CSV table of C-alpha atoms in Angstrom, one decimal:
chain,number,residue,atom,x,y,z
A,806,UNK,CA,83.1,198.9,123.1
A,807,UNK,CA,85.4,199.0,126.1
A,808,UNK,CA,85.1,201.9,128.6
A,809,UNK,CA,88.0,202.7,130.9
A,810,UNK,CA,87.0,204.6,134.0
A,811,UNK,CA,89.6,205.7,136.6
A,812,UNK,CA,87.7,207.8,139.2
A,813,UNK,CA,88.9,207.8,142.8
A,814,UNK,CA,86.3,206.0,144.9
A,815,UNK,CA,86.0,205.7,148.7
A,816,UNK,CA,86.9,202.3,150.1
A,817,UNK,CA,83.9,201.1,152.1
A,818,UNK,CA,85.4,197.6,152.6
A,819,UNK,CA,89.2,197.8,153.3
A,820,UNK,CA,90.9,194.4,152.9
A,821,UNK,CA,94.4,193.1,152.7
A,822,UNK,CA,95.6,196.3,154.3
A,823,UNK,CA,96.0,195.2,158.0
A,824,UNK,CA,97.8,192.5,159.9
A,825,UNK,CA,94.5,191.2,161.4
A,826,UNK,CA,91.2,190.4,159.7
A,827,UNK,CA,88.0,192.3,160.6
A,828,UNK,CA,84.3,191.8,160.4
A,829,UNK,CA,82.5,194.8,158.8
A,830,UNK,CA,78.7,195.4,158.5
A,831,UNK,CA,77.4,195.5,155.0
A,832,UNK,CA,76.7,199.1,153.9
A,833,UNK,CA,74.5,198.6,150.9
A,834,UNK,CA,71.2,196.8,150.1
A,835,UNK,CA,71.1,193.2,149.0
A,836,UNK,CA,68.1,193.9,146.7
A,837,UNK,CA,68.1,197.2,144.8
A,838,UNK,CA,65.0,196.6,142.7
A,839,UNK,CA,61.5,195.7,143.7
A,840,UNK,CA,59.5,192.4,144.1
A,841,UNK,CA,57.3,193.3,141.2
A,842,UNK,CA,60.1,194.5,138.9
A,843,UNK,CA,61.1,191.2,137.2
A,844,UNK,CA,60.7,187.4,136.9
A,845,UNK,CA,61.4,186.6,140.6
A,846,UNK,CA,58.3,186.3,142.8
A,847,UNK,CA,58.0,188.3,146.0
A,848,UNK,CA,58.7,185.2,147.9
A,849,UNK,CA,61.9,184.4,145.9
A,850,UNK,CA,63.2,188.0,146.3
A,851,UNK,CA,62.5,187.9,150.1
A,852,UNK,CA,64.4,184.5,150.2
A,853,UNK,CA,67.3,186.0,148.4
A,854,UNK,CA,67.4,189.1,150.6
A,855,UNK,CA,67.3,186.9,153.8
A,856,UNK,CA,69.8,184.2,152.9
A,857,UNK,CA,72.0,185.9,150.3
A,858,UNK,CA,71.0,183.4,147.6
A,859,UNK,CA,68.0,181.6,146.2
A,860,UNK,CA,67.6,178.5,144.0
A,861,UNK,CA,65.5,177.9,140.9
A,862,UNK,CA,64.6,174.3,140.2
A,863,UNK,CA,64.2,174.7,136.4
A,864,UNK,CA,65.7,177.8,134.7
A,865,UNK,CA,66.6,176.1,131.4
A,866,UNK,CA,65.2,173.1,129.6
A,867,UNK,CA,66.6,169.6,129.3
A,868,UNK,CA,67.3,170.3,125.6
A,869,UNK,CA,69.2,173.4,126.4
A,870,UNK,CA,71.3,171.6,129.1
A,871,UNK,CA,72.2,169.0,126.4
A,872,UNK,CA,73.3,171.8,124.1
A,873,UNK,CA,75.4,173.5,126.8
A,874,UNK,CA,77.1,170.2,127.6
A,875,UNK,CA,77.9,169.6,124.0
A,876,UNK,CA,79.3,173.1,123.7
A,877,UNK,CA,81.5,172.5,126.8
A,878,UNK,CA,82.8,169.3,125.3
A,879,UNK,CA,83.5,171.1,122.0
A,880,UNK,CA,85.5,173.8,123.7
A,881,UNK,CA,87.3,171.3,125.9
A,882,UNK,CA,88.4,169.3,122.9
A,883,UNK,CA,89.6,172.3,120.9
A,884,UNK,CA,93.4,172.0,120.7
A,885,UNK,CA,93.6,175.7,119.7
A,886,UNK,CA,92.3,176.7,123.2
A,887,UNK,CA,94.6,174.5,125.2
A,888,UNK,CA,97.3,177.1,125.6
A,889,UNK,CA,94.8,180.0,125.8
A,890,UNK,CA,94.9,182.0,129.1
A,891,UNK,CA,91.1,181.7,129.2
A,892,UNK,CA,91.4,177.9,129.7
A,893,UNK,CA,92.4,176.4,133.0
A,894,UNK,CA,93.7,172.8,132.6
A,895,UNK,CA,94.1,170.3,135.5
A,896,UNK,CA,97.9,169.7,135.8
A,897,UNK,CA,97.3,166.1,136.8
A,898,UNK,CA,94.6,164.8,134.5
A,899,UNK,CA,95.1,167.2,131.7
A,900,UNK,CA,91.3,167.8,131.6
A,901,UNK,CA,89.8,171.3,131.2
A,902,UNK,CA,88.6,172.7,134.5
A,903,UNK,CA,87.3,176.1,133.4
A,904,UNK,CA,86.9,178.2,130.4
A,905,UNK,CA,86.7,181.9,131.2
A,906,UNK,CA,85.0,184.7,129.1
A,907,UNK,CA,83.1,181.8,127.6
A,908,UNK,CA,80.4,184.1,126.1
A,909,UNK,CA,83.1,185.7,124.0
A,910,UNK,CA,84.3,182.3,122.7
A,911,UNK,CA,80.9,180.7,122.1
A,912,UNK,CA,77.7,181.9,120.4
A,913,UNK,CA,75.8,179.3,122.4
A,914,UNK,CA,76.9,180.7,125.8
A,915,UNK,CA,76.6,184.3,124.5
A,916,UNK,CA,73.0,183.6,123.9
A,917,UNK,CA,72.6,182.3,127.5
A,918,UNK,CA,74.4,185.4,128.9
A,919,UNK,CA,71.9,187.7,127.1
A,920,UNK,CA,68.9,185.5,128.0
A,921,UNK,CA,66.1,187.4,129.7
A,922,UNK,CA,65.7,184.6,132.2
A,923,UNK,CA,69.1,185.6,133.6
A,924,UNK,CA,69.3,189.2,132.7
A,925,UNK,CA,65.8,190.0,133.9
A,926,UNK,CA,66.4,188.5,137.3
A,927,UNK,CA,69.8,190.3,137.6
A,928,UNK,CA,68.2,193.7,136.7
A,929,UNK,CA,65.5,193.0,139.3
A,930,UNK,CA,68.0,192.3,142.0
A,931,UNK,CA,70.4,195.1,141.2
A,932,UNK,CA,67.8,197.7,140.2
A,933,UNK,CA,69.6,198.8,137.0
A,934,UNK,CA,71.0,197.7,133.7
A,935,UNK,CA,73.8,195.1,134.0
A,936,UNK,CA,77.0,194.0,132.3
A,937,UNK,CA,79.0,190.8,132.5
A,938,UNK,CA,81.8,191.1,135.0
A,939,UNK,CA,82.8,187.5,134.4
A,940,UNK,CA,81.6,184.3,132.7
A,941,UNK,CA,83.0,180.8,132.7
A,942,UNK,CA,82.0,177.1,132.4
A,943,UNK,CA,83.3,174.8,135.1
A,944,UNK,CA,83.8,171.1,135.1
A,945,UNK,CA,84.5,169.0,138.2
A,946,UNK,CA,85.0,165.4,137.0
A,947,UNK,CA,84.3,162.3,139.0
A,948,UNK,CA,87.2,161.1,141.1
A,949,UNK,CA,89.1,164.3,140.4
A,950,UNK,CA,87.2,167.5,141.1
A,951,UNK,CA,89.1,169.5,143.6
A,952,UNK,CA,87.8,171.7,146.4
A,953,UNK,CA,87.3,175.5,146.6
A,954,UNK,CA,87.9,176.9,150.1
A,955,UNK,CA,85.4,179.2,151.7
A,956,UNK,CA,85.5,182.7,150.2
A,957,UNK,CA,83.4,185.8,149.3
A,958,UNK,CA,83.7,186.7,145.7
A,959,UNK,CA,83.3,190.3,146.5
A,960,UNK,CA,86.5,190.4,148.5
A,961,UNK,CA,88.4,189.5,145.4
A,962,UNK,CA,86.4,191.6,143.1
A,963,UNK,CA,86.8,194.6,145.4
A,964,UNK,CA,90.5,194.1,146.2
A,965,UNK,CA,91.7,193.0,142.7
A,966,UNK,CA,89.1,194.3,140.2
A,967,UNK,CA,88.1,197.6,141.8
A,968,UNK,CA,84.4,196.8,142.3
A,969,UNK,CA,83.2,199.5,144.7
A,970,UNK,CA,80.1,198.1,146.2
A,971,UNK,CA,78.2,194.8,146.7
A,972,UNK,CA,75.9,195.4,143.8
A,973,UNK,CA,76.7,192.2,141.7
A,974,UNK,CA,74.9,188.9,141.5
A,975,UNK,CA,76.2,185.4,140.3
A,976,UNK,CA,74.2,182.8,138.4
A,977,UNK,CA,75.4,179.2,138.6
A,978,UNK,CA,73.4,177.2,136.0
A,979,UNK,CA,73.7,173.5,136.6
A,980,UNK,CA,74.6,171.2,133.7
A,981,UNK,CA,74.6,168.1,135.9
A,982,UNK,CA,72.7,167.2,139.0
A,983,UNK,CA,74.2,168.5,142.2
A,984,UNK,CA,74.3,165.8,144.8
A,985,UNK,CA,75.3,166.4,148.5
A,986,UNK,CA,78.3,164.1,147.7
A,987,UNK,CA,79.7,165.3,144.4
A,988,UNK,CA,81.2,168.5,145.4
A,989,UNK,CA,78.1,170.6,145.5
A,990,UNK,CA,78.2,174.3,146.4
A,991,UNK,CA,78.0,175.0,150.2
A,992,UNK,CA,76.9,178.4,151.5
A,993,UNK,CA,76.5,180.2,154.8
A,994,UNK,CA,73.0,181.8,154.8
A,995,UNK,CA,73.0,185.3,156.0
A,996,UNK,CA,76.8,185.7,155.6
A,997,UNK,CA,76.2,188.2,152.9
A,998,UNK,CA,75.5,190.9,155.5
A,999,UNK,CA,79.0,190.7,157.0
A,1000,UNK,CA,82.2,191.5,155.1
A,1001,UNK,CA,85.2,189.5,156.2
A,1002,UNK,CA,88.4,191.4,155.5
A,1003,UNK,CA,91.5,189.4,154.6
A,1004,UNK,CA,95.2,189.7,155.3
A,1005,UNK,CA,97.4,189.6,152.2
A,1006,UNK,CA,100.8,188.0,152.9
A,1007,UNK,CA,102.3,188.1,149.5
A,1008,UNK,CA,100.5,189.3,146.4
A,1009,UNK,CA,101.2,187.3,143.3
A,1010,UNK,CA,99.6,186.5,139.9
A,1011,UNK,CA,97.2,183.9,141.3
A,1012,UNK,CA,93.9,184.3,139.4
A,1013,UNK,CA,94.2,180.8,137.9
A,1014,UNK,CA,94.7,179.0,141.3
A,1015,UNK,CA,91.9,177.9,143.7
A,1016,UNK,CA,91.6,180.2,146.7
A,1017,UNK,CA,92.8,177.8,149.4
A,1018,UNK,CA,96.1,177.1,147.7
A,1019,UNK,CA,96.9,180.7,146.8
A,1020,UNK,CA,96.7,182.0,150.4
A,1021,UNK,CA,95.3,185.4,149.2
A,1022,UNK,CA,91.7,186.5,149.8
A,1023,UNK,CA,91.1,183.5,152.0
A,1024,UNK,CA,89.0,184.3,155.1
A,1025,UNK,CA,90.5,183.4,158.5
A,1026,UNK,CA,89.1,180.3,160.4
A,1027,UNK,CA,87.9,182.3,163.4
A,1028,UNK,CA,85.7,184.5,161.2
A,1029,UNK,CA,84.4,181.5,159.3
A,1030,UNK,CA,83.6,179.7,162.5
A,1031,UNK,CA,81.7,182.7,163.9
A,1032,UNK,CA,79.6,183.0,160.7
A,1033,UNK,CA,79.0,179.2,160.6
A,1034,UNK,CA,77.9,179.0,164.2
A,1035,UNK,CA,75.7,182.0,163.8
A,1036,UNK,CA,74.0,181.1,160.6
A,1037,UNK,CA,74.7,177.4,159.9
A,1038,UNK,CA,75.8,175.9,156.6
A,1039,UNK,CA,73.6,174.7,153.7
A,1040,UNK,CA,74.5,172.3,150.8
A,1041,UNK,CA,72.9,173.6,147.6
A,1042,UNK,CA,71.8,170.6,145.7
A,1043,UNK,CA,69.5,170.6,142.7
A,1044,UNK,CA,68.8,169.1,139.2
A,1045,UNK,CA,70.5,169.8,135.9
A,1046,UNK,CA,68.8,172.9,134.4
A,1047,UNK,CA,68.4,174.5,137.8
A,1048,UNK,CA,70.3,177.5,139.0
A,1049,UNK,CA,71.7,179.0,142.2
A,1050,UNK,CA,71.6,182.8,142.3
A,1051,UNK,CA,73.7,184.4,145.0
A,1052,UNK,CA,74.9,187.7,146.2
A,1053,UNK,CA,78.5,188.9,145.6
A,1054,UNK,CA,79.3,188.8,149.4
A,1055,UNK,CA,77.8,185.4,150.2
A,1056,UNK,CA,80.4,183.1,151.8
A,1057,UNK,CA,80.6,179.9,149.9
A,1058,UNK,CA,82.8,177.0,148.9
A,1059,UNK,CA,82.8,173.3,147.8
A,1060,UNK,CA,84.5,170.1,148.7
A,1061,UNK,CA,86.3,167.5,146.7
A,1062,UNK,CA,84.4,165.3,144.3
A,1063,UNK,CA,85.4,161.7,145.2
A,1064,UNK,CA,82.4,160.2,143.5
A,1065,UNK,CA,82.0,158.9,139.9
A,1066,UNK,CA,79.4,161.7,139.3
A,1067,UNK,CA,80.8,164.8,137.5
A,1068,UNK,CA,79.6,168.3,138.3
A,1069,UNK,CA,79.5,171.0,135.7
A,1070,UNK,CA,77.9,174.5,135.6
A,1071,UNK,CA,77.8,177.8,133.7
A,1072,UNK,CA,78.8,180.7,135.9
A,1073,UNK,CA,77.8,184.3,135.0
A,1074,UNK,CA,78.5,187.4,137.1
A,1075,UNK,CA,76.3,190.4,136.4
A,1076,UNK,CA,77.4,193.8,137.9
A,1077,UNK,CA,75.3,196.9,137.9
A,1078,UNK,CA,76.4,199.5,135.3
A,1079,UNK,CA,76.2,202.0,138.2
A,1080,UNK,CA,78.8,199.9,140.1
A,1081,UNK,CA,81.4,199.7,137.3
A,1082,UNK,CA,84.9,198.8,138.4
A,1083,UNK,CA,87.5,201.4,139.1
A,1084,UNK,CA,91.1,201.0,140.2
A,1085,UNK,CA,91.7,198.0,142.5
A,1086,UNK,CA,91.3,198.6,146.2
A,1087,UNK,CA,93.8,196.0,147.5
A,1088,UNK,CA,96.3,195.2,144.7
A,1089,UNK,CA,98.6,196.9,142.4
A,1090,UNK,CA,96.7,196.3,139.2
A,1091,UNK,CA,93.5,194.8,137.8
A,1092,UNK,CA,93.3,191.1,136.8
A,1093,UNK,CA,93.2,190.2,133.1
A,1094,UNK,CA,90.3,191.2,131.0
A,1095,UNK,CA,89.0,187.7,130.6
A,1096,UNK,CA,88.8,187.3,134.4
A,1097,UNK,CA,87.4,190.7,135.2
A,1098,UNK,CA,85.9,192.5,132.3
A,1099,UNK,CA,86.3,196.2,131.7
A,1100,UNK,CA,83.6,196.3,129.1
A,1101,UNK,CA,80.7,197.9,130.9
A,1102,UNK,CA,78.3,197.7,128.0
A,1103,UNK,CA,74.8,196.6,129.2
A,1104,UNK,CA,73.7,193.1,128.1
A,1105,UNK,CA,70.3,191.8,127.1
A,1106,UNK,CA,69.4,194.8,125.0
């Protein structure tokens, strides 16, 4: 069932509307639920609230990791998906980089998206039922995985998808080991408490292009430098089967993978049903459904 809601909502985080960027204080909680309201321990919830992310060493089993890898290979090898808008193919290697709305294409990943190990934690953080705003599998091959410049997901979700508040959480479930040198995720702890508005020079259909190359929704270097000097930078390494859980406004990015070691993950964004997207706050129209879902049906029920 798809619900379409078009209710005027106050813009608490204006972006892409001025000639200069701005730093704005966060106006909503990081944790909406309680420490005893789900699978996370009180210590893990406090860590998430403080840093804007937390890591789980073992969220899924080794056998499940193997099943997810096999499913990623199956989807990547499917010739029928090669021209599908949900699939992003590397123009140089011809390999599949990402498959969007993957829980709609695969029963295997649909089961993961509805898994209480993910959904229970998302509900605990967001304090409500949740729906899937976006899902995808990513593959960064050895000697070829490109970088993703620093960005806040919320800036894009707010400007282009109409997400009103920072009441969403992302899960990155590792299908391969994340080393410091194979393009692992980097994050600025504490950055989730500051919203960096961006200048939009020339809007275009850019949802299939990495943030650095598209020039839209990219934070300015002065703001990034301030956040990095204030909070530092952490490289989020971990084993296959582990997960990184991070806030919608956490500033993060990743470097090139010039090693022979690939990096793959399943990425799921849960948004509160009480924070359903409205009209975009900083663009003329919402992104495609497979990038930003307009189906606000709760998952895990």
